[in-house]
């Protein structure tokens, strides 16, 4: 009988295509299991995942709480735990609330329409390269108030960073990721010496004048994390959403309804979201899902499994555009939930609105190819064409 690790290899081609049947089987038979490759306890039930994400007293995001060291460039709002995290997160959330997201959404919609105009009637194109990447870079740069880097160049850097998150499964990915992080740090350093456009970064900088050096370090590192994480998550979400819409044209048509657009963007993320999971470390021995977890062991809440848990979502394997409430884990949960959730929602609304406004009809032009990465569920290529 194959081990759980054999049955759930997140880099296996079949899992990359469709992880949900395997995750459903594990959730039913062994909802908390030890994964040898990840050296972690993997969680598949929604309730267990939420417990870990909420329980920062027991489950640490900050490795220093269990005796590990963290290089200074990695200290950000996503690494720190409360209460140390609280000031930085509050600073960025306050700055985010001051942004005009309706204007950002309108600019994003115009960008998508422009990309669609360029390809209408022109033959097959790659949705990832021509829509997902430009939209995601532009939206996150717009939010932060910085000049967007060249799309393809930044996508290359981001992809190397994202792949390196699977370094535990493939050590060859670690060094390219380190080099890419250095390139990204150089880009972010330039933002802090250049003149600012209006945006979240300038607001955050103004909110903390005279802050101690560590706070300034956290702000800079958080800006880097927001740009990289915001871009990679949104690009993956755009690709996954478009793949669903290509397979189900009726879904796009129904989302002309403003109410279904509002709830539907969250349902698309629940149904086939980008982020597959996250990692915490138990700071003390505990029991979860009937399993004893020792102090110092890692636990991995698998969002892809939790978001299809029938105990949490009625008709969990169906796309229900009107689903509400929809407390999915696509943007995380608790103190480390995605700061830019509302921005991601605005970007997806802009995408879908533009697809419905454009006179050409988007249709599939072949099968998409999934990128070989466990951390993020993302297309490498997604061919489509626009029929006039």
Short mmCIF file of C-alpha atoms in Angstrom, two decimals:
data_model
loop_
_atom_site.label_atom_id
_atom_site.label_comp_id
_atom_site.label_asym_id
_atom_site.label_seq_id
_atom_site.Cartn_x
_atom_site.Cartn_y
_atom_site.Cartn_z
CA UNK A 1 0.00 0.00 0.00
CA UNK A 2 1.50 3.37 -0.99
CA UNK A 3 2.41 5.82 1.78
CA UNK A 4 0.61 9.13 2.14
CA UNK A 5 3.69 10.87 0.75
CA UNK A 6 3.47 8.67 -2.36
CA UNK A 7 -0.24 9.41 -2.75
CA UNK A 8 0.22 13.16 -2.30
CA UNK A 9 3.23 14.41 -4.21
CA UNK A 10 2.39 18.08 -4.88
CA UNK A 11 4.79 18.13 -7.84
CA UNK A 12 3.25 15.07 -9.53
CA UNK A 13 1.81 15.86 -12.95
CA UNK A 14 -1.65 14.54 -12.08
CA UNK A 15 -1.75 16.52 -8.82
CA UNK A 16 -0.71 19.65 -10.68
CA UNK A 17 -3.58 19.12 -13.12
CA UNK A 18 -6.20 18.37 -10.46
CA UNK A 19 -5.26 17.98 -6.78
CA UNK A 20 -8.81 17.91 -5.46
CA UNK A 21 -9.73 14.19 -5.71
CA UNK A 22 -6.56 13.13 -3.88
CA UNK A 23 -7.02 15.82 -1.23
CA UNK A 24 -10.65 14.77 -0.74
CA UNK A 25 -9.58 11.17 -0.21
CA UNK A 26 -6.98 12.21 2.36
CA UNK A 27 -9.45 14.49 4.13
CA UNK A 28 -11.82 11.54 4.50
CA UNK A 29 -9.25 8.88 5.48
CA UNK A 30 -6.32 10.68 7.10
CA UNK A 31 -7.14 14.38 7.57
CA UNK A 32 -3.89 15.10 9.43
CA UNK A 33 -0.93 13.22 7.98
CA UNK A 34 2.85 13.33 8.13
CA UNK A 35 4.41 14.23 4.79
CA UNK A 36 7.97 12.99 4.61
CA UNK A 37 8.97 15.21 1.71
CA UNK A 38 7.79 18.38 3.43
CA UNK A 39 8.85 17.15 6.88
CA UNK A 40 5.52 18.50 8.12
CA UNK A 41 2.10 17.57 9.39
CA UNK A 42 -0.32 18.39 6.57
CA UNK A 43 -3.86 19.48 7.44
CA UNK A 44 -6.78 18.97 5.06
CA UNK A 45 -9.84 19.94 7.14
CA UNK A 46 -11.07 23.52 7.18
CA UNK A 47 -11.57 23.65 10.96
CA UNK A 48 -8.05 22.37 11.66
CA UNK A 49 -6.53 24.84 9.21
CA UNK A 50 -8.38 27.80 10.73
CA UNK A 51 -7.35 26.74 14.22
CA UNK A 52 -3.68 26.83 13.21
CA UNK A 53 -3.97 30.13 11.34
CA UNK A 54 -5.70 31.81 14.28
CA UNK A 55 -3.59 30.23 16.98
CA UNK A 56 -0.38 32.24 16.76
CA UNK A 57 0.31 31.59 20.45
CA UNK A 58 0.83 27.90 19.65
CA UNK A 59 1.70 27.94 15.95
CA UNK A 60 4.49 30.34 15.02
CA UNK A 61 5.10 32.00 11.69
CA UNK A 62 8.30 33.58 13.04
CA UNK A 63 10.99 30.83 13.11
CA UNK A 64 12.91 32.70 15.81
CA UNK A 65 10.26 31.64 18.32
CA UNK A 66 11.52 28.06 18.01
CA UNK A 67 15.22 28.90 18.06
CA UNK A 68 15.90 29.37 14.34
CA UNK A 69 17.56 32.43 12.88
CA UNK A 70 16.01 34.69 10.25
CA UNK A 71 18.09 36.92 7.95
CA UNK A 72 17.16 40.61 8.21
CA UNK A 73 15.77 40.84 4.65
CA UNK A 74 13.15 38.23 5.60
CA UNK A 75 11.76 40.17 8.57
CA UNK A 76 8.42 41.56 7.39
CA UNK A 77 4.75 41.66 8.28
CA UNK A 78 4.45 38.12 6.92
CA UNK A 79 7.27 36.76 9.08
CA UNK A 80 6.62 38.50 12.38
CA UNK A 81 4.00 37.28 14.83
CA UNK A 82 1.85 39.42 17.13
CA UNK A 83 2.47 41.51 19.12
CA UNK A 84 5.67 42.44 17.25
CA UNK A 85 3.82 42.32 13.94
CA UNK A 86 0.87 44.45 15.03
CA UNK A 87 2.39 47.91 14.55
CA UNK A 88 3.65 47.17 11.05
CA UNK A 89 0.42 45.50 9.94
CA UNK A 90 -1.65 48.36 11.35
CA UNK A 91 0.53 50.90 9.55
CA UNK A 92 0.01 49.19 6.19
CA UNK A 93 -3.70 48.54 6.74
CA UNK A 94 -4.25 52.21 7.61
CA UNK A 95 -2.37 53.23 4.47
CA UNK A 96 -4.42 50.77 2.39
CA UNK A 97 -7.72 52.16 3.67
CA UNK A 98 -6.65 55.59 2.44
CA UNK A 99 -6.29 54.38 -1.17
CA UNK A 100 -8.95 54.97 -3.82
CA UNK A 101 -9.54 51.38 -4.86
CA UNK A 102 -12.42 52.26 -7.18
CA UNK A 103 -10.02 54.39 -9.26
CA UNK A 104 -7.45 51.59 -9.18
CA UNK A 105 -10.08 49.13 -10.39
CA UNK A 106 -11.08 51.46 -13.23
CA UNK A 107 -7.46 51.80 -14.37
CA UNK A 108 -7.04 48.02 -14.21
CA UNK A 109 -10.18 47.52 -16.33
CA UNK A 110 -8.84 49.93 -18.97
CA UNK A 111 -5.52 48.08 -19.02
CA UNK A 112 -7.26 44.74 -19.62
CA UNK A 113 -9.41 46.24 -22.37
CA UNK A 114 -6.24 47.54 -24.03
CA UNK A 115 -4.61 44.11 -23.89
CA UNK A 116 -7.74 42.53 -25.34
CA UNK A 117 -7.84 45.12 -28.14
CA UNK A 118 -4.29 44.16 -29.09
CA UNK A 119 -5.21 40.50 -29.56
CA UNK A 120 -8.79 40.68 -30.86
CA UNK A 121 -8.90 38.73 -34.12
CA UNK A 122 -5.12 38.27 -34.09
CA UNK A 123 -4.88 34.55 -33.40
CA UNK A 124 -3.90 32.58 -30.30
CA UNK A 125 -2.10 34.25 -27.40
CA UNK A 126 -0.97 33.30 -23.92
CA UNK A 127 -3.34 34.67 -21.27
CA UNK A 128 -0.59 34.50 -18.64
CA UNK A 129 1.99 36.54 -20.56
CA UNK A 130 -0.42 38.95 -22.22
CA UNK A 131 -3.05 39.55 -19.52
CA UNK A 132 -2.26 38.02 -16.12
CA UNK A 133 1.32 39.30 -15.81
CA UNK A 134 0.72 42.88 -17.08
CA UNK A 135 -2.47 43.27 -15.04
CA UNK A 136 -0.89 41.99 -11.84
CA UNK A 137 2.32 44.02 -12.10
CA UNK A 138 0.34 47.16 -12.93
CA UNK A 139 -2.20 46.76 -10.13
CA UNK A 140 0.37 46.15 -7.40
CA UNK A 141 2.62 48.97 -8.64
CA UNK A 142 -0.42 51.26 -8.79
CA UNK A 143 -1.34 50.35 -5.23
CA UNK A 144 2.16 50.98 -3.88
CA UNK A 145 2.65 54.13 -5.94
CA UNK A 146 5.78 53.01 -7.79
CA UNK A 147 6.84 52.77 -11.41
CA UNK A 148 6.03 49.26 -12.66
CA UNK A 149 9.11 47.29 -13.73
CA UNK A 150 9.23 45.66 -17.19
CA UNK A 151 6.61 42.92 -17.14
CA UNK A 152 8.61 40.01 -18.51
CA UNK A 153 11.73 40.86 -16.49
CA UNK A 154 9.83 41.04 -13.23
CA UNK A 155 7.89 37.86 -14.01
CA UNK A 156 11.22 36.03 -14.37
CA UNK A 157 12.42 37.28 -10.96
CA UNK A 158 9.11 36.52 -9.28
CA UNK A 159 8.91 33.03 -10.76
CA UNK A 160 12.38 32.16 -9.41
CA UNK A 161 11.37 33.36 -5.94
CA UNK A 162 8.14 31.42 -6.06
CA UNK A 163 9.85 28.22 -7.22
CA UNK A 164 12.39 28.51 -4.40
CA UNK A 165 9.54 28.12 -1.90
CA UNK A 166 9.58 24.47 -2.95
CA UNK A 167 13.25 24.19 -1.98
CA UNK A 168 12.46 21.53 0.60
CA UNK A 169 11.19 19.31 -2.21
CA UNK A 170 13.82 20.36 -4.76
CA UNK A 171 17.02 21.90 -3.29
CA UNK A 172 18.23 23.03 -6.74
CA UNK A 173 15.64 25.82 -6.61
CA UNK A 174 17.13 27.53 -3.56
CA UNK A 175 20.10 29.36 -5.10
CA UNK A 176 18.19 30.85 -8.09
CA UNK A 177 15.62 32.06 -5.56
CA UNK A 178 18.32 33.74 -3.46
CA UNK A 179 19.67 35.57 -6.51
CA UNK A 180 16.16 36.65 -7.53
CA UNK A 181 15.45 37.98 -4.02
CA UNK A 182 18.60 40.07 -4.24
CA UNK A 183 17.45 41.53 -7.56
CA UNK A 184 14.05 42.31 -6.06
CA UNK A 185 15.68 43.94 -3.01
CA UNK A 186 17.67 46.22 -5.32
CA UNK A 187 14.44 47.24 -7.06
CA UNK A 188 12.72 48.00 -3.74
CA UNK A 189 15.75 49.92 -2.44
CA UNK A 190 15.34 52.20 -5.43
CA UNK A 191 11.77 53.00 -4.43
CA UNK A 192 12.97 54.34 -1.10
CA UNK A 193 15.42 56.76 -2.72
CA UNK A 194 13.22 57.87 -5.63
CA UNK A 195 10.42 60.41 -5.53
CA UNK A 196 7.07 58.83 -4.78
CA UNK A 197 3.81 58.88 -6.62
CA UNK A 198 0.67 58.85 -4.48
CA UNK A 199 0.16 55.36 -3.13
CA UNK A 200 0.32 53.02 -0.21
CA UNK A 201 4.11 53.12 0.12
CA UNK A 202 4.31 56.89 0.47
CA UNK A 203 1.45 56.81 2.96
CA UNK A 204 3.19 54.13 5.01
CA UNK A 205 6.44 56.08 4.95
CA UNK A 206 4.69 59.26 6.11
CA UNK A 207 2.96 57.36 8.91
CA UNK A 208 6.23 56.33 10.48
CA UNK A 209 8.58 59.37 10.45
CA UNK A 210 11.30 59.09 13.01
CA UNK A 211 10.62 55.39 13.46
CA UNK A 212 13.41 53.28 14.87
CA UNK A 213 15.68 51.53 12.35
CA UNK A 214 14.03 48.13 12.81
CA UNK A 215 10.59 49.55 11.98
CA UNK A 216 12.02 51.16 8.84
CA UNK A 217 13.55 47.80 7.95
CA UNK A 218 10.21 46.05 8.45
CA UNK A 219 8.46 48.64 6.25
CA UNK A 220 10.95 48.18 3.42
CA UNK A 221 10.84 44.39 3.67
CA UNK A 222 7.04 44.43 3.79
CA UNK A 223 6.96 46.55 0.63
CA UNK A 224 9.07 43.89 -1.08
CA UNK A 225 6.84 41.09 0.18
CA UNK A 226 3.69 42.94 -0.90
CA UNK A 227 5.01 43.50 -4.41
CA UNK A 228 6.25 39.96 -4.92
CA UNK A 229 3.42 38.23 -3.05
CA UNK A 230 0.72 40.48 -4.44
CA UNK A 231 1.91 40.04 -8.00
CA UNK A 232 2.43 36.27 -7.89
CA UNK A 233 -0.86 35.59 -6.14
CA UNK A 234 -2.88 37.84 -8.44
CA UNK A 235 -1.28 36.51 -11.62
CA UNK A 236 -2.03 32.95 -10.54
CA UNK A 237 -5.60 33.87 -9.54
CA UNK A 238 -6.20 35.57 -12.90
CA UNK A 239 -5.01 32.49 -14.78
CA UNK A 240 -7.09 30.11 -12.68
CA UNK A 241 -10.18 32.30 -13.04
CA UNK A 242 -9.79 32.63 -16.80
CA UNK A 243 -9.36 28.85 -17.11
CA UNK A 244 -12.70 28.36 -15.35
CA UNK A 245 -14.35 30.98 -17.58
CA UNK A 246 -12.95 29.33 -20.73
CA UNK A 247 -14.39 25.99 -19.64
CA UNK A 248 -17.67 27.55 -18.46
CA UNK A 249 -18.66 30.51 -20.69
CA UNK A 250 -22.00 30.65 -18.88
CA UNK A 251 -20.17 31.73 -15.71
CA UNK A 252 -18.72 34.79 -17.42
CA UNK A 253 -22.14 35.70 -18.81
CA UNK A 254 -23.79 35.37 -15.40
CA UNK A 255 -21.17 37.66 -13.88
CA UNK A 256 -22.55 40.58 -15.86
CA UNK A 257 -24.90 40.76 -12.88
CA UNK A 258 -23.27 43.15 -10.37
CA UNK A 259 -24.33 41.07 -7.38
CA UNK A 260 -22.87 37.87 -8.84
CA UNK A 261 -19.70 39.73 -9.83
CA UNK A 262 -19.28 40.87 -6.23
CA UNK A 263 -19.64 37.40 -4.72
CA UNK A 264 -18.30 35.48 -7.70
CA UNK A 265 -14.72 36.77 -7.55
CA UNK A 266 -14.35 35.24 -4.08
CA UNK A 267 -15.98 32.00 -5.18
CA UNK A 268 -13.54 31.65 -8.07
CA UNK A 269 -10.67 31.92 -5.57
CA UNK A 270 -12.27 29.36 -3.25
CA UNK A 271 -13.00 26.98 -6.10
CA UNK A 272 -9.49 26.97 -7.58
CA UNK A 273 -7.30 29.35 -5.65
CA UNK A 274 -3.64 30.20 -6.17
CA UNK A 275 -2.04 29.69 -2.75
CA UNK A 276 -1.98 26.00 -1.86
CA UNK A 277 -0.93 26.27 1.77
CA UNK A 278 1.33 27.87 4.34
CA UNK A 279 3.65 26.73 7.12
CA UNK A 280 3.64 27.19 10.88
CA UNK A 281 5.86 25.69 13.60
CA UNK A 282 4.43 24.35 16.87
CA UNK A 283 6.03 26.24 19.76
CA UNK A 284 4.76 23.64 22.22
CA UNK A 285 3.43 20.10 22.07
CA UNK A 286 -0.23 20.04 21.10
CA UNK A 287 -2.92 17.84 19.62
CA UNK A 288 -4.72 18.63 16.40
CA UNK A 289 -7.13 16.47 14.45
CA UNK A 290 -6.43 13.57 16.79
CA UNK A 291 -2.68 13.70 16.12
CA UNK A 292 0.06 14.59 18.60
CA UNK A 293 2.29 17.36 17.26
CA UNK A 294 5.63 17.77 19.01
CA UNK A 295 7.16 21.14 19.81
CA UNK A 296 9.30 22.26 16.89
CA UNK A 297 7.42 20.28 14.26
CA UNK A 298 6.02 22.05 11.23
CA UNK A 299 2.34 22.02 10.28
CA UNK A 300 1.05 22.90 6.82
CA UNK A 301 -2.59 23.96 6.45
CA UNK A 302 -3.50 22.95 2.90
CA UNK A 303 -5.81 25.70 1.66
CA UNK A 304 -6.71 23.77 -1.48
CA UNK A 305 -8.12 20.97 0.67
CA UNK A 306 -9.77 23.22 3.26
CA UNK A 307 -11.58 25.26 0.59
CA UNK A 308 -13.25 22.08 -0.72
CA UNK A 309 -14.21 20.74 2.74
CA UNK A 310 -17.92 19.80 2.63
CA UNK A 311 -18.18 20.40 6.38
CA UNK A 312 -17.39 24.07 5.72
CA UNK A 313 -18.93 24.65 2.27
CA UNK A 314 -22.20 23.22 1.01
CA UNK A 315 -21.61 21.76 -2.45
CA UNK A 316 -17.89 22.31 -1.96
CA UNK A 317 -16.92 20.86 -5.35
CA UNK A 318 -19.40 23.08 -7.21
CA UNK A 319 -18.83 26.66 -8.33
CA UNK A 320 -21.61 28.66 -6.65
CA UNK A 321 -21.29 32.31 -7.69
CA UNK A 322 -23.84 33.52 -5.15
CA UNK A 323 -22.15 31.72 -2.24
CA UNK A 324 -22.34 33.89 0.88
CA UNK A 325 -20.89 33.97 3.40
CA UNK A 326 -17.75 32.62 1.80
CA UNK A 327 -15.07 32.33 4.47
CA UNK A 328 -12.55 30.59 2.23
CA UNK A 329 -8.83 30.52 2.98
CA UNK A 330 -7.68 31.73 -0.42
CA UNK A 331 -6.27 34.88 1.16
CA UNK A 332 -5.24 33.23 4.41
CA UNK A 333 -6.82 33.84 7.80
CA UNK A 334 -5.92 35.49 11.07
CA UNK A 335 -2.99 37.86 11.71
CA UNK A 336 -1.18 36.82 8.54
CA UNK A 337 -4.14 37.11 6.18
CA UNK A 338 -3.29 38.88 2.94
CA UNK A 339 -3.11 42.65 3.46
CA UNK A 340 -4.14 43.24 -0.14
CA UNK A 341 -7.29 41.09 -0.25
CA UNK A 342 -9.49 44.01 -1.33
CA UNK A 343 -6.99 44.89 -4.06
CA UNK A 344 -6.97 41.34 -5.40
CA UNK A 345 -10.78 41.39 -5.46
CA UNK A 346 -10.70 44.69 -7.36
CA UNK A 347 -8.26 43.27 -9.90
CA UNK A 348 -10.43 40.23 -10.54
CA UNK A 349 -13.55 42.39 -10.89
CA UNK A 350 -11.69 44.56 -13.40
CA UNK A 351 -10.67 41.49 -15.39
CA UNK A 352 -14.15 40.00 -15.56
CA UNK A 353 -15.84 43.33 -16.28
CA UNK A 354 -13.43 43.95 -19.16
CA UNK A 355 -13.99 40.47 -20.59
CA UNK A 356 -17.74 41.11 -20.57
CA UNK A 357 -17.43 44.63 -22.01
CA UNK A 358 -15.12 43.71 -24.87
CA UNK A 359 -16.89 42.91 -28.16
CA UNK A 360 -14.66 39.91 -28.88
CA UNK A 361 -15.37 36.57 -27.21
CA UNK A 362 -12.58 34.81 -25.35
CA UNK A 363 -12.29 31.10 -26.23
CA UNK A 364 -9.76 28.39 -25.48
CA UNK A 365 -7.01 27.72 -28.03
CA UNK A 366 -5.59 24.56 -26.48
CA UNK A 367 -4.84 23.11 -23.08
CA UNK A 368 -3.13 25.17 -20.43
CA UNK A 369 0.12 23.93 -18.88
CA UNK A 370 0.54 24.07 -15.11
CA UNK A 371 3.80 25.32 -13.64
CA UNK A 372 5.63 22.67 -11.62
CA UNK A 373 5.36 24.30 -8.21
CA UNK A 374 3.74 23.09 -5.00
CA UNK A 375 3.29 26.39 -3.20
CA UNK A 376 1.30 28.20 -5.87
CA UNK A 377 -1.30 26.74 -8.23
CA UNK A 378 -0.53 28.65 -11.39
CA UNK A 379 -0.49 28.22 -15.14
CA UNK A 380 2.79 28.43 -17.02
CA UNK A 381 0.86 29.02 -20.23
CA UNK A 382 -2.86 29.34 -20.97
CA UNK A 383 -3.62 29.65 -24.70
CA UNK A 384 -6.73 31.50 -25.84
CA UNK A 385 -7.99 33.62 -28.70
CA UNK A 386 -10.48 36.46 -29.12
CA UNK A 387 -13.19 35.91 -31.74
CA UNK A 388 -14.80 39.02 -33.20
#
